[in-house]
PDB file of C-alpha atoms (C1' of nucleotides) in Angstrom:
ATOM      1  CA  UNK C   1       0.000   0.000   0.000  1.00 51.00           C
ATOM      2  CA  UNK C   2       2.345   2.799   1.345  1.00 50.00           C
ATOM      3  CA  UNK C   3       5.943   1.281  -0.042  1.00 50.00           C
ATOM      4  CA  UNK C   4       6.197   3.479  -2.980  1.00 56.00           C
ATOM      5  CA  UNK C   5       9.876   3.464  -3.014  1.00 54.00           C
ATOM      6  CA  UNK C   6      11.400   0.400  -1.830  1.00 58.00           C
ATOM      7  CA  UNK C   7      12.795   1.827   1.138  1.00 77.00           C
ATOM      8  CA  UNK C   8      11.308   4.115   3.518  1.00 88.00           C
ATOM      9  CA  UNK C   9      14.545   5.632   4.648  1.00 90.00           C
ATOM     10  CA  UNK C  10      14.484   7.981   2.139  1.00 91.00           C
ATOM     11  CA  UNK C  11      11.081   9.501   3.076  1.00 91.00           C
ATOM     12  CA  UNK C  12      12.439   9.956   6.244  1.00 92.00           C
ATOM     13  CA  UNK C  13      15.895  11.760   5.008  1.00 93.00           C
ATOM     14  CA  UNK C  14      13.453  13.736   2.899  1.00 93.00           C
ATOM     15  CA  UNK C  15      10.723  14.904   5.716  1.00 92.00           C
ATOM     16  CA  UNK C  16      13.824  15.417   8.041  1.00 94.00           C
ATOM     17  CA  UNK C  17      15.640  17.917   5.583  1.00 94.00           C
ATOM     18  CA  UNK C  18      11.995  19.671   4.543  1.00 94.00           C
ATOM     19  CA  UNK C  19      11.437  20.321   8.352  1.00 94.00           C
ATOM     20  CA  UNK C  20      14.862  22.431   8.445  1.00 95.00           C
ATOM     21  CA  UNK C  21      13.998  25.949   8.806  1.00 95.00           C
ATOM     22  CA  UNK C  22      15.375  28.804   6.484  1.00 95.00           C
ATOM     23  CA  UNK C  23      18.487  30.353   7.075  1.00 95.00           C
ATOM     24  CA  UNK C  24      19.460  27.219   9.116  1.00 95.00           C
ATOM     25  CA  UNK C  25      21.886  24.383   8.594  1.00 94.00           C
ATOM     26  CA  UNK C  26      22.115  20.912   9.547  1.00 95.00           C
ATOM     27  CA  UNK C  27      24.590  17.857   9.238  1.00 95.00           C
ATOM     28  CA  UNK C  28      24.317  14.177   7.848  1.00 95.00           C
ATOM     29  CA  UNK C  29      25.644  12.762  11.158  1.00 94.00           C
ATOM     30  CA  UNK C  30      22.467  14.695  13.091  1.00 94.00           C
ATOM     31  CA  UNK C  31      20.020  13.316  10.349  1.00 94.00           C
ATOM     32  CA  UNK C  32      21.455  10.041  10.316  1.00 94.00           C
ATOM     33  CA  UNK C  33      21.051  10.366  14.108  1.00 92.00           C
ATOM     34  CA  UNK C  34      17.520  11.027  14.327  1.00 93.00           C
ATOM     35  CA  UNK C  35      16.615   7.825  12.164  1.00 91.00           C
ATOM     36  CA  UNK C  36      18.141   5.880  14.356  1.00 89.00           C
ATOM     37  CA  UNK C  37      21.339   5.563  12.547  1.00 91.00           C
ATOM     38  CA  UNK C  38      23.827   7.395  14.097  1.00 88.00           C
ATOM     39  CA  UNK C  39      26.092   5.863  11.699  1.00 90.00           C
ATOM     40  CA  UNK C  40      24.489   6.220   8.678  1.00 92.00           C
ATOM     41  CA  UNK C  41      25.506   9.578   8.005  1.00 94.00           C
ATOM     42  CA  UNK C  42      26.700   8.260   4.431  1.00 94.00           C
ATOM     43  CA  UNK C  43      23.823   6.539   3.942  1.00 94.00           C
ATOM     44  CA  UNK C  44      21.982   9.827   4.491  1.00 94.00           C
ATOM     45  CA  UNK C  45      24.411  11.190   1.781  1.00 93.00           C
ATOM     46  CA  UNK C  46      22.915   8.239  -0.843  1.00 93.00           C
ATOM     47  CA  UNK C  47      19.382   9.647  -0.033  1.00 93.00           C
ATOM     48  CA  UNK C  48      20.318  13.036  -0.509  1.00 93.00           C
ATOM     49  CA  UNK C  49      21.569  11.860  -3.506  1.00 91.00           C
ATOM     50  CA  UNK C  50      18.030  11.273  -4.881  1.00 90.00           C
ATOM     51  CA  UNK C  51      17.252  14.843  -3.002  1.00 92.00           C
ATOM     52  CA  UNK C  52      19.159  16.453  -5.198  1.00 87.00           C
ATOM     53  CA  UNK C  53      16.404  15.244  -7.268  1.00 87.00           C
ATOM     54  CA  UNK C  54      13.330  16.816  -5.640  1.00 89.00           C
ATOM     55  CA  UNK C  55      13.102  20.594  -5.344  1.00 90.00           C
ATOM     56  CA  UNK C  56      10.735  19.745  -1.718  1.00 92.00           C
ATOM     57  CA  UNK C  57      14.217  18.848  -0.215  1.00 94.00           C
ATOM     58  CA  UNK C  58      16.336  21.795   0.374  1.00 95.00           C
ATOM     59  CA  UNK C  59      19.330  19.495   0.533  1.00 94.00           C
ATOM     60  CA  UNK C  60      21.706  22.734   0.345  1.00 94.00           C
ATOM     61  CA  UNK C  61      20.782  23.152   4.060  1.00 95.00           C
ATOM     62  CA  UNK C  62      22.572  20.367   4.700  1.00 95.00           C
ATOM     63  CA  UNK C  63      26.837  19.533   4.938  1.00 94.00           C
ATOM     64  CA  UNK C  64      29.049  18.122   6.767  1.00 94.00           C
ATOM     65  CA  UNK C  65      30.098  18.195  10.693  1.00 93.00           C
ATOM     66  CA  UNK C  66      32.442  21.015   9.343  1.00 92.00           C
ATOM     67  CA  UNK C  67      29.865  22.985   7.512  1.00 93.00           C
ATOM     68  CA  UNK C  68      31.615  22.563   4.196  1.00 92.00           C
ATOM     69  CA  UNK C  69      29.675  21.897   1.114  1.00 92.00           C
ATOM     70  CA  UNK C  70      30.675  18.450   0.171  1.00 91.00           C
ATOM     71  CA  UNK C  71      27.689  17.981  -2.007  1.00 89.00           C
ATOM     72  CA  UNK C  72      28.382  21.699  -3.952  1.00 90.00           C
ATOM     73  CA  UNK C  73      29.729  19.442  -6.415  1.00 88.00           C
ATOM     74  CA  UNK C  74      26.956  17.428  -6.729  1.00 89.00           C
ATOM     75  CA  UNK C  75      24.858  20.447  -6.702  1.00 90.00           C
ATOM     76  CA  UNK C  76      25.941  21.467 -10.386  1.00 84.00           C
ATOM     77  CA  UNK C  77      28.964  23.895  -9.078  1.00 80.00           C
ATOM     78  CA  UNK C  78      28.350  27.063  -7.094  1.00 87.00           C
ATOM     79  CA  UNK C  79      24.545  26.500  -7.134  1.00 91.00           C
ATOM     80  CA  UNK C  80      24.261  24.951  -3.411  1.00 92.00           C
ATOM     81  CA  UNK C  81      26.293  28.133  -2.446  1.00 92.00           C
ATOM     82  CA  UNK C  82      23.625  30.552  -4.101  1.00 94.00           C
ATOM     83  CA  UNK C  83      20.927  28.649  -2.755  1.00 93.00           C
ATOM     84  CA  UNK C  84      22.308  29.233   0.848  1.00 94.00           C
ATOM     85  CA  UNK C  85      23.468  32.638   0.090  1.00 94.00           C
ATOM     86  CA  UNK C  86      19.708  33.250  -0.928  1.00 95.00           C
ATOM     87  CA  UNK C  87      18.549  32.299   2.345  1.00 96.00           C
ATOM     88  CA  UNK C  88      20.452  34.775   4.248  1.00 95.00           C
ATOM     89  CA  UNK C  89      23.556  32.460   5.304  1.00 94.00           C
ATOM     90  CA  UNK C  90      27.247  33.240   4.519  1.00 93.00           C
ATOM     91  CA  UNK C  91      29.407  30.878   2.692  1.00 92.00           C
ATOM     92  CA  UNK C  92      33.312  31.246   2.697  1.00 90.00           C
ATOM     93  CA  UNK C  93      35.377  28.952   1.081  1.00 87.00           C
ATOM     94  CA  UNK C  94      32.871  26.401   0.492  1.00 90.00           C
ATOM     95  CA  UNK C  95      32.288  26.487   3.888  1.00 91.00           C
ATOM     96  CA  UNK C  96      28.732  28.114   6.210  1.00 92.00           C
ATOM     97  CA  UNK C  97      30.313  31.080   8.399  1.00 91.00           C
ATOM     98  CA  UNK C  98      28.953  30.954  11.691  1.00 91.00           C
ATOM     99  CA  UNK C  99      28.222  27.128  11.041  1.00 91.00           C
ATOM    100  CA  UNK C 100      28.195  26.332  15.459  1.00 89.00           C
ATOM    101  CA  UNK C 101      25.374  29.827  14.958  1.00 91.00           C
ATOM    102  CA  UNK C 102      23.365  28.380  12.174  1.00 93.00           C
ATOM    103  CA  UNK C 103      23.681  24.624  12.934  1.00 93.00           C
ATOM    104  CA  UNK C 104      20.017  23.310  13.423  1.00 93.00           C
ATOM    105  CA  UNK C 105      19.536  19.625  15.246  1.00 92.00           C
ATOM    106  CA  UNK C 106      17.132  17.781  14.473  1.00 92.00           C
ATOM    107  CA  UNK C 107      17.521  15.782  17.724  1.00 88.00           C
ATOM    108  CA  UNK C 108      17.201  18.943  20.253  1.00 88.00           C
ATOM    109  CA  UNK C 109      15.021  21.086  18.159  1.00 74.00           C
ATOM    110  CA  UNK C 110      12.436  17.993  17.711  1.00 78.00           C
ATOM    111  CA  UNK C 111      13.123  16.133  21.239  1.00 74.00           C
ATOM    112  CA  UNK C 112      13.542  19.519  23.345  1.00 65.00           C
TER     113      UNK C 112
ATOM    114  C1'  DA A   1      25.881 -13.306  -1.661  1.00 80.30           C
ATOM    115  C1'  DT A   2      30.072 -10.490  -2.444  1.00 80.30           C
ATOM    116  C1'  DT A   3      32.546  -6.363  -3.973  1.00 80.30           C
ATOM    117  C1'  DA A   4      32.915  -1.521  -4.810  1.00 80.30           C
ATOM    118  C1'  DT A   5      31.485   3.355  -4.320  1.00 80.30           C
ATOM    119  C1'  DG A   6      29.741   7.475  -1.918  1.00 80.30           C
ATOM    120  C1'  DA A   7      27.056  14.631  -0.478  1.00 80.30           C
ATOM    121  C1'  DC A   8      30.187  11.193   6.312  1.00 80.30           C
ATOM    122  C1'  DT A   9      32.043  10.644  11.240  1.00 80.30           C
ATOM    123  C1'  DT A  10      35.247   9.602  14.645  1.00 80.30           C
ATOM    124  C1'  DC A  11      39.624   7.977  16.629  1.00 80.30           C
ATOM    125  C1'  DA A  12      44.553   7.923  16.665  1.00 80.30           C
ATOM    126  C1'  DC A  13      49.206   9.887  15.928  1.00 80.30           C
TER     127       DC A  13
ATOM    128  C1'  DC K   1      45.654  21.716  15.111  1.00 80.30           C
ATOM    129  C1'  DG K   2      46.431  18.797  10.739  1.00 80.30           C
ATOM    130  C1'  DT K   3      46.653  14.461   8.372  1.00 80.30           C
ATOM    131  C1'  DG K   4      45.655   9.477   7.927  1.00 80.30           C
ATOM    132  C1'  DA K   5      43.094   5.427   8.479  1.00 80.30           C
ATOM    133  C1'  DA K   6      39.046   2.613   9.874  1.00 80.30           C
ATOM    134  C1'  DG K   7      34.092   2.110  10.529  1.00 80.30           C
ATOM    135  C1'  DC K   8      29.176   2.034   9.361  1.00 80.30           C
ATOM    136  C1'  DC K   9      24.810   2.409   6.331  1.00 80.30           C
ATOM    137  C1'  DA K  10      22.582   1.926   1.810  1.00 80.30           C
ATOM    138  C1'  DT K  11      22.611   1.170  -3.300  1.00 80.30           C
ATOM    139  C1'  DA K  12      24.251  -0.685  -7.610  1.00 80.30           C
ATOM    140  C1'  DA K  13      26.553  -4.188 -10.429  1.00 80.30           C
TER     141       DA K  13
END
DNA sequence: ATTATGACTTCAC
DNA sequence: CGTGAAGCCATAA
C-alpha cells in the first residue's frame, strides 16, 4: 500500500531535511542520528543523492560536521552556495560562516 | 551473496 | 591543530 519506493529511509531523510527551517543548517551525522542511525551519516548522503532530485528537499541546508559543502559538487557547481546565500547564510570557502550559529539539530530542536 | 562506491564521522598519531 | 586510516549504512553491479 504505502511502499512506494522500496525503502522508507528515504522519506524519512526527505521529511527530516523539509522540516529544516530557512536560514538554518544541519549535518548528515544529526540526520542520520535522528533515524536511528547514528552511523548512517553516508547513507543519508545516498538519499540526498536522490534529493538532489526533488526541489521539496532543500538538501543545500545540509553539509558536513564542518559545515563545508561536500555535495556543492553534486549540486551542479556554485549552485548549493547561491541557494544558501539566498537564504540569508554566509558561505566562505565552500564552507557556512557561523556554522556552530546556524547549525540546526534535528535531535534537540524535535526532542527539546 | 560479495565487492565496490559514496554529499560522512570519529579515533589515533 | 592537521593528516591518515578505519568504521558504518545503503545502493548498484
Amino acid at each position: 500500500m504505502k511502499k512506494e519506493n522500496s525503502s522508507t529511509f528515504f522519506e524519512d531523510v526527505y521529511e527530516l531535511t523539509k522540516l529544516i527551517p530557512k536560514g538554518r543548517v544541519s549535518s548528515y551525522g544529526a540526520i542520520a542520528r535522528a533515524l536511528g542511525k547514528a552511523r548512517g551519516a553516508r547513507a543519508v548522503g545516498w538519499a540526498l543523492n536522490n534529493a538532489a532530485l526533488v526541489p521539496d528537499v532543500p538538501a543545500h541546508r545540509v553539509v558536513n560536521s564542518k559545515g563545508i559543502l561536500s555535495g556543492k559538487n553534486h549540486f551542479g557547481g556554485n549552485r548549493m552556495q547561491e541557494l544558501l546565500e539566498a537564504e540569508d547564510i554566509a558561505v566562505k570557502d565552500d564552507k557556512i560562516v557561523d556554522f556552530e550559529q546556524l547549525y540546526w539539530d534535528p535531535n534537540v530542536e524535535l526532542f527539546k
